[in-house]
PDB file of C-alpha atoms and ligand atoms in Angstrom:
ATOM      1  CA  MET A   8     -10.429  12.476   5.531  1.00 96.00           C
ATOM      2  CA  ARG A   9     -12.651   9.384   5.425  1.00 97.00           C
ATOM      3  CA  VAL A  10     -14.964   8.199   2.643  1.00 97.00           C
ATOM      4  CA  GLN A  11     -17.374   5.274   2.621  1.00 97.00           C
ATOM      5  CA  PHE A  12     -17.577   2.921  -0.338  1.00 96.00           C
ATOM      6  CA  GLY A  13     -20.371   0.427   0.267  1.00 93.00           C
ATOM      7  CA  SER A  14     -19.696  -1.100   3.685  1.00 94.00           C
ATOM      8  CA  CYS A  15     -16.000  -0.149   3.702  1.00 98.00           C
ATOM      9  CA  TYR A  16     -14.010   2.999   4.399  1.00 98.00           C
ATOM     10  CA  VAL A  17     -11.052   4.637   2.708  1.00 98.00           C
ATOM     11  CA  GLU A  18      -9.171   6.990   5.011  1.00 98.00           C
ATOM     12  CA  LEU A  19      -6.289   9.404   4.485  1.00 98.00           C
ATOM     13  CA  ALA A  20      -3.857  10.246   7.264  1.00 98.00           C
ATOM     14  CA  LEU A  21      -0.736  12.358   7.453  1.00 98.00           C
ATOM     15  CA  GLY A  22       2.000  10.470   9.272  1.00 98.00           C
ATOM     16  CA  ASP A  23       4.403   7.574   9.533  1.00 98.00           C
ATOM     17  CA  ILE A  24       3.288   4.127   8.389  1.00 98.00           C
ATOM     18  CA  THR A  25       5.417   2.406  11.032  1.00 98.00           C
ATOM     19  CA  ARG A  26       3.255   4.000  13.755  1.00 98.00           C
ATOM     20  CA  GLN A  27      -0.045   2.526  12.596  1.00 97.00           C
ATOM     21  CA  SER A  28      -2.042   0.016  14.619  1.00 96.00           C
ATOM     22  CA  VAL A  29      -3.751  -2.014  11.933  1.00 98.00           C
ATOM     23  CA  ASP A  30      -3.801  -5.680  10.903  1.00 98.00           C
ATOM     24  CA  ALA A  31      -1.369  -5.118   8.027  1.00 98.00           C
ATOM     25  CA  ILE A  32       0.879  -2.442   6.612  1.00 98.00           C
ATOM     26  CA  VAL A  33       2.160  -2.385   3.057  1.00 99.00           C
ATOM     27  CA  ASN A  34       5.833  -1.845   2.351  1.00 98.00           C
ATOM     28  CA  ALA A  35       6.935  -0.069  -0.837  1.00 98.00           C
ATOM     29  CA  ALA A  36       9.559  -2.714  -1.584  1.00 98.00           C
ATOM     30  CA  ASN A  37      11.993  -3.258  -4.447  1.00 98.00           C
ATOM     31  CA  SER A  38      11.867  -6.447  -6.503  1.00 98.00           C
ATOM     32  CA  GLN A  39      14.926  -7.920  -4.748  1.00 98.00           C
ATOM     33  CA  LEU A  40      13.139  -7.369  -1.402  1.00 98.00           C
ATOM     34  CA  ALA A  41      16.564  -6.154  -0.342  1.00 94.00           C
ATOM     35  CA  GLY A  42      15.532  -3.255   1.858  1.00 92.00           C
ATOM     36  CA  GLY A  43      16.537   0.316   1.147  1.00 89.00           C
ATOM     37  CA  GLY A  44      15.604   3.846   2.104  1.00 92.00           C
ATOM     38  CA  GLY A  45      12.234   5.546   2.382  1.00 96.00           C
ATOM     39  CA  VAL A  46       9.324   3.473   3.679  1.00 98.00           C
ATOM     40  CA  ASP A  47      11.259   0.247   3.241  1.00 98.00           C
ATOM     41  CA  GLY A  48      14.109   1.438   5.466  1.00 98.00           C
ATOM     42  CA  ALA A  49      11.707   2.807   8.058  1.00 98.00           C
ATOM     43  CA  ILE A  50       9.704  -0.437   8.201  1.00 98.00           C
ATOM     44  CA  HIS A  51      12.771  -2.671   8.525  1.00 98.00           C
ATOM     45  CA  ALA A  52      14.288  -0.373  11.162  1.00 98.00           C
ATOM     46  CA  ALA A  53      11.098  -0.393  13.213  1.00 98.00           C
ATOM     47  CA  ALA A  54      10.421  -4.115  12.771  1.00 98.00           C
ATOM     48  CA  GLY A  55      13.949  -5.260  13.637  1.00 98.00           C
ATOM     49  CA  PRO A  56      16.216  -7.799  11.894  1.00 97.00           C
ATOM     50  CA  THR A  57      13.785 -10.736  11.979  1.00 98.00           C
ATOM     51  CA  LEU A  58      11.768  -9.094   9.210  1.00 98.00           C
ATOM     52  CA  MET A  59      14.683  -9.206   6.771  1.00 98.00           C
ATOM     53  CA  GLN A  60      15.638 -12.731   7.866  1.00 98.00           C
ATOM     54  CA  GLU A  61      12.130 -13.995   7.191  1.00 98.00           C
ATOM     55  CA  THR A  62      11.897 -12.139   3.894  1.00 98.00           C
ATOM     56  CA  ILE A  63      15.161 -13.624   2.589  1.00 97.00           C
ATOM     57  CA  GLU A  64      14.239 -17.127   3.755  1.00 98.00           C
ATOM     58  CA  ARG A  65      10.757 -17.158   2.317  1.00 98.00           C
ATOM     59  CA  TYR A  66      11.342 -15.154  -0.860  1.00 98.00           C
ATOM     60  CA  PRO A  67      14.949 -15.694  -1.995  1.00 97.00           C
ATOM     61  CA  ASP A  68      13.990 -14.795  -5.572  1.00 98.00           C
ATOM     62  CA  GLY A  69      12.354 -11.510  -4.557  1.00 98.00           C
ATOM     63  CA  CYS A  70       9.000 -10.385  -5.928  1.00 98.00           C
ATOM     64  CA  PRO A  71       8.135  -9.211  -9.454  1.00 98.00           C
ATOM     65  CA  THR A  72       7.028  -5.635 -10.063  1.00 98.00           C
ATOM     66  CA  GLY A  73       3.255  -5.372  -9.713  1.00 98.00           C
ATOM     67  CA  GLN A  74       3.062  -8.195  -7.155  1.00 98.00           C
ATOM     68  CA  ALA A  75       3.195  -8.455  -3.363  1.00 99.00           C
ATOM     69  CA  VAL A  76       4.303 -11.011  -0.770  1.00 98.00           C
ATOM     70  CA  ALA A  77       3.453 -11.397   2.913  1.00 98.00           C
ATOM     71  CA  THR A  78       5.615 -11.733   6.022  1.00 98.00           C
ATOM     72  CA  SER A  79       5.086 -11.344   9.730  1.00 98.00           C
ATOM     73  CA  ALA A  80       5.955  -8.002  11.274  1.00 98.00           C
ATOM     74  CA  GLY A  81       8.721  -8.292  13.888  1.00 97.00           C
ATOM     75  CA  ARG A  82       8.403  -5.552  16.516  1.00 97.00           C
ATOM     76  CA  LEU A  83       5.802  -3.562  14.588  1.00 98.00           C
ATOM     77  CA  ASN A  84       2.374  -3.208  16.120  1.00 96.00           C
ATOM     78  CA  VAL A  85       0.717  -5.051  13.199  1.00 98.00           C
ATOM     79  CA  LYS A  86       0.181  -8.711  12.289  1.00 98.00           C
ATOM     80  CA  HIS A  87       1.497  -8.683   8.724  1.00 98.00           C
ATOM     81  CA  VAL A  88       3.720  -6.740   6.379  1.00 98.00           C
ATOM     82  CA  PHE A  89       2.831  -7.012   2.716  1.00 99.00           C
ATOM     83  CA  HIS A  90       5.816  -6.168   0.541  1.00 98.00           C
ATOM     84  CA  ALA A  91       4.428  -4.650  -2.658  1.00 98.00           C
ATOM     85  CA  VAL A  92       6.670  -3.786  -5.581  1.00 98.00           C
ATOM     86  CA  GLY A  93       5.520  -0.717  -7.454  1.00 98.00           C
ATOM     87  CA  PRO A  94       6.925   0.408 -10.798  1.00 98.00           C
ATOM     88  CA  VAL A  95       9.700   2.895 -11.427  1.00 98.00           C
ATOM     89  CA  TRP A  96       8.200   5.888 -13.256  1.00 98.00           C
ATOM     90  CA  LYS A  97       9.552   5.988 -16.816  1.00 98.00           C
ATOM     91  CA  GLY A  98       7.297   8.655 -18.288  1.00 98.00           C
ATOM     92  CA  GLY A  99       3.963   6.861 -18.123  1.00 97.00           C
ATOM     93  CA  LEU A 100       4.010   4.788 -21.298  1.00 98.00           C
ATOM     94  CA  LYS A 101       5.731   1.697 -19.898  1.00 98.00           C
ATOM     95  CA  GLY A 102       2.726   0.174 -18.161  1.00 98.00           C
ATOM     96  CA  GLU A 103       3.370   2.055 -14.917  1.00 98.00           C
ATOM     97  CA  SER A 104      -0.313   2.602 -14.160  1.00 98.00           C
ATOM     98  CA  GLU A 105      -1.201  -1.082 -14.656  1.00 98.00           C
ATOM     99  CA  LEU A 106       1.764  -2.166 -12.528  1.00 99.00           C
ATOM    100  CA  LEU A 107       0.894   0.210  -9.687  1.00 99.00           C
ATOM    101  CA  ARG A 108      -2.741  -0.903  -9.804  1.00 99.00           C
ATOM    102  CA  SER A 109      -1.620  -4.529  -9.804  1.00 99.00           C
ATOM    103  CA  ALA A 110       0.668  -3.993  -6.769  1.00 99.00           C
ATOM    104  CA  ILE A 111      -2.226  -2.413  -4.847  1.00 98.00           C
ATOM    105  CA  LEU A 112      -4.690  -5.143  -5.848  1.00 99.00           C
ATOM    106  CA  ALA A 113      -2.181  -7.868  -4.904  1.00 99.00           C
ATOM    107  CA  SER A 114      -1.792  -6.277  -1.448  1.00 99.00           C
ATOM    108  CA  LEU A 115      -5.552  -6.119  -0.977  1.00 99.00           C
ATOM    109  CA  GLN A 116      -5.860  -9.755  -2.038  1.00 98.00           C
ATOM    110  CA  LEU A 117      -3.258 -10.672   0.615  1.00 99.00           C
ATOM    111  CA  ALA A 118      -5.318  -8.704   3.137  1.00 98.00           C
ATOM    112  CA  LYS A 119      -8.369 -10.732   2.156  1.00 98.00           C
ATOM    113  CA  ASP A 120      -6.440 -14.040   2.279  1.00 98.00           C
ATOM    114  CA  HIS A 121      -5.118 -13.180   5.760  1.00 98.00           C
ATOM    115  CA  HIS A 122      -8.530 -12.006   7.017  1.00 98.00           C
ATOM    116  CA  CYS A 123      -7.348  -8.455   7.690  1.00 98.00           C
ATOM    117  CA  LYS A 124     -10.046  -6.006   8.705  1.00 98.00           C
ATOM    118  CA  ASN A 125      -7.832  -3.016   8.100  1.00 98.00           C
ATOM    119  CA  ILE A 126      -4.696  -2.186   6.174  1.00 98.00           C
ATOM    120  CA  ALA A 127      -2.450   0.856   5.745  1.00 98.00           C
ATOM    121  CA  PHE A 128      -0.656   1.782   2.530  1.00 99.00           C
ATOM    122  CA  PRO A 129       2.079   4.318   1.850  1.00 98.00           C
ATOM    123  CA  ALA A 130       2.041   6.189  -1.463  1.00 98.00           C
ATOM    124  CA  ILE A 131       3.799   3.375  -3.336  1.00 98.00           C
ATOM    125  CA  SER A 132       6.278   4.413  -6.068  1.00 98.00           C
ATOM    126  CA  THR A 133       6.056   8.140  -5.288  1.00 98.00           C
ATOM    127  CA  GLY A 134       9.449   8.452  -3.588  1.00 98.00           C
ATOM    128  CA  VAL A 135      12.672   7.180  -5.150  1.00 97.00           C
ATOM    129  CA  TYR A 136      10.631   5.535  -7.942  1.00 98.00           C
ATOM    130  CA  GLY A 137       9.479   8.984  -9.104  1.00 98.00           C
ATOM    131  CA  TYR A 138       5.791   8.360  -9.830  1.00 98.00           C
ATOM    132  CA  PRO A 139       3.977  11.740  -9.973  1.00 98.00           C
ATOM    133  CA  ILE A 140       1.925  12.000  -6.786  1.00 98.00           C
ATOM    134  CA  ASP A 141      -1.364  13.077  -8.405  1.00 98.00           C
ATOM    135  CA  LEU A 142      -1.242  10.231 -10.918  1.00 98.00           C
ATOM    136  CA  ALA A 143      -0.279   7.750  -8.226  1.00 98.00           C
ATOM    137  CA  ALA A 144      -3.171   8.978  -6.072  1.00 98.00           C
ATOM    138  CA  ASP A 145      -5.573   8.479  -8.965  1.00 98.00           C
ATOM    139  CA  THR A 146      -4.431   4.952  -9.783  1.00 98.00           C
ATOM    140  CA  SER A 147      -4.053   3.833  -6.162  1.00 98.00           C
ATOM    141  CA  LEU A 148      -7.446   5.115  -5.003  1.00 98.00           C
ATOM    142  CA  LEU A 149      -9.257   3.716  -8.038  1.00 98.00           C
ATOM    143  CA  ALA A 150      -7.694   0.306  -7.465  1.00 98.00           C
ATOM    144  CA  VAL A 151      -8.828   0.341  -3.827  1.00 98.00           C
ATOM    145  CA  ARG A 152     -12.340   1.465  -4.709  1.00 98.00           C
ATOM    146  CA  ASP A 153     -12.673  -1.227  -7.389  1.00 98.00           C
ATOM    147  CA  PHE A 154     -11.426  -3.963  -5.055  1.00 98.00           C
ATOM    148  CA  ILE A 155     -13.752  -2.883  -2.252  1.00 98.00           C
ATOM    149  CA  PHE A 156     -16.771  -2.798  -4.528  1.00 96.00           C
ATOM    150  CA  GLU A 157     -15.977  -6.285  -5.795  1.00 97.00           C
ATOM    151  CA  HIS A 158     -14.915  -7.986  -2.541  1.00 98.00           C
ATOM    152  CA  HIS A 159     -16.566  -5.905   0.249  1.00 98.00           C
ATOM    153  CA  THR A 160     -13.353  -6.163   2.289  1.00 98.00           C
ATOM    154  CA  PRO A 161     -11.245  -4.922   4.080  1.00 98.00           C
ATOM    155  CA  GLU A 162     -13.383  -2.756   6.326  1.00 98.00           C
ATOM    156  CA  LEU A 163     -10.797   0.028   6.338  1.00 98.00           C
ATOM    157  CA  VAL A 164      -8.049   1.016   3.913  1.00 98.00           C
ATOM    158  CA  ARG A 165      -5.857   3.847   5.170  1.00 98.00           C
ATOM    159  CA  PHE A 166      -3.335   5.706   3.060  1.00 98.00           C
ATOM    160  CA  VAL A 167      -0.627   7.135   5.297  1.00 98.00           C
ATOM    161  CA  LEU A 168       0.876  10.136   3.532  1.00 98.00           C
ATOM    162  CA  PHE A 169       4.230  11.492   4.550  1.00 98.00           C
ATOM    163  CA  SER A 170       3.867  15.129   3.425  1.00 98.00           C
ATOM    164  CA  GLU A 171       1.177  17.794   3.167  1.00 98.00           C
ATOM    165  CA  GLY A 172       1.634  17.714  -0.605  1.00 98.00           C
ATOM    166  CA  ALA A 173       0.973  13.983  -0.818  1.00 98.00           C
ATOM    167  CA  TYR A 174      -2.015  14.326   1.512  1.00 98.00           C
ATOM    168  CA  GLY A 175      -3.395  17.148  -0.654  1.00 98.00           C
ATOM    169  CA  ALA A 176      -3.022  15.138  -3.856  1.00 98.00           C
ATOM    170  CA  PHE A 177      -4.751  12.095  -2.372  1.00 98.00           C
ATOM    171  CA  SER A 178      -7.577  14.111  -0.810  1.00 98.00           C
ATOM    172  CA  GLN A 179      -8.269  15.926  -4.080  1.00 98.00           C
ATOM    173  CA  ARG A 180      -8.514  12.620  -5.943  1.00 98.00           C
ATOM    174  CA  LEU A 181     -10.560  10.931  -3.232  1.00 98.00           C
ATOM    175  CA  GLU A 182     -13.094  13.763  -3.302  1.00 97.00           C
ATOM    176  CA  GLN A 183     -13.539  13.185  -7.019  1.00 95.00           C
ATOM    177  CA  LEU A 184     -14.390   9.529  -6.389  1.00 93.00           C
ATOM    178  CA  ILE A 185     -17.330  10.328  -4.115  1.00 88.00           C
ATOM    179  CA  VAL A 186     -20.499   9.703  -6.078  1.00 69.00           C
TER     180      VAL A 186
HETATM  181  P1  LIG B 212       9.271   3.995  -3.794  1.00 91.80           P
HETATM  182  O1  LIG B 212      10.648   3.399  -4.002  1.00 91.80           O
HETATM  183  O2  LIG B 212       8.151   2.998  -4.042  1.00 91.80           O
HETATM  184  O3  LIG B 212       9.100   5.284  -4.504  1.00 91.80           O
HETATM  185  P2  LIG B 212       9.755   5.334  -1.223  1.00 91.80           P
HETATM  186  O4  LIG B 212       9.914   4.668   0.089  1.00 91.80           O
HETATM  187  O5  LIG B 212      10.962   6.028  -1.819  1.00 91.80           O
HETATM  188  O6  LIG B 212       9.167   4.218  -2.210  1.00 91.80           O
HETATM  189  O7  LIG B 212       8.587   6.410  -1.137  1.00 91.80           O
HETATM  190  C1  LIG B 212       7.221   6.130  -1.223  1.00 91.80           C
HETATM  191  C2  LIG B 212       6.438   7.209  -0.487  1.00 91.80           C
HETATM  192  O8  LIG B 212       6.478   6.975   0.916  1.00 91.80           O
HETATM  193  C3  LIG B 212       6.966   8.618  -0.682  1.00 91.80           C
HETATM  194  O9  LIG B 212       5.844   9.473  -0.925  1.00 91.80           O
HETATM  195  C4  LIG B 212       7.639   8.942   0.649  1.00 91.80           C
HETATM  196  O10 LIG B 212       7.562  10.329   0.957  1.00 91.80           O
HETATM  197  C5  LIG B 212       6.786   8.173   1.605  1.00 91.80           C
HETATM  198  N1  LIG B 212       7.397   7.790   2.900  1.00 91.80           N
HETATM  199  C6  LIG B 212       8.697   7.740   3.258  1.00 91.80           C
HETATM  200  N2  LIG B 212       8.835   7.326   4.525  1.00 91.80           N
HETATM  201  C7  LIG B 212       7.579   7.086   5.000  1.00 91.80           C
HETATM  202  C8  LIG B 212       7.022   6.638   6.241  1.00 91.80           C
HETATM  203  N3  LIG B 212       7.804   6.331   7.281  1.00 91.80           N
HETATM  204  N4  LIG B 212       5.661   6.520   6.331  1.00 91.80           N
HETATM  205  C9  LIG B 212       4.862   6.800   5.296  1.00 91.80           C
HETATM  206  N5  LIG B 212       5.313   7.225   4.106  1.00 91.80           N
HETATM  207  C10 LIG B 212       6.651   7.374   3.944  1.00 91.80           C
END
């Protein structure tokens, strides 16, 4: 599914984020930037050990929740990895929505700073961090739409969803955003 917002596109794809050929992919990182399972494990495994070496060297203090930091991409077929730290879901009243929005916006700002034409996101926070997929879809897609309308970049934002359920939740929300 692909939707146009102004001069930019938001696209949904079912698949593996490590297999994307785009300028940048976003990692769903933890605040220690210590690696882990899920997307994080898959990205580090595909990129090779230089990704972790660079991350530790450049960001020894990690990255606060709601922010993102940039590294190169090791063996991945992309120029940059943006490590975004989404919130752990704690029931919805602990600022989770603002923190998820902020992590997405920070990643898009890095894309702008690094002159990326296209970027791929996973469904940040919806795995181990437990964020309900429909709420995450809502917040994530709104953040992207708002950024695109304000900055007119990047040309393409792709959400790479790892299950039919996640794809369904994102496509339902994206349809609602078409005006
Ligand atoms: P978080 O800790 O932010 O919840 P996870 O990595 O546990 O991050 O999961 C985030 C989302 O990414 C989940 O919906 C999960 O199914 C999905 N996911 C896991 N592996 C991949 C992958 N290789 N490509 C794309 N999405 C993935």
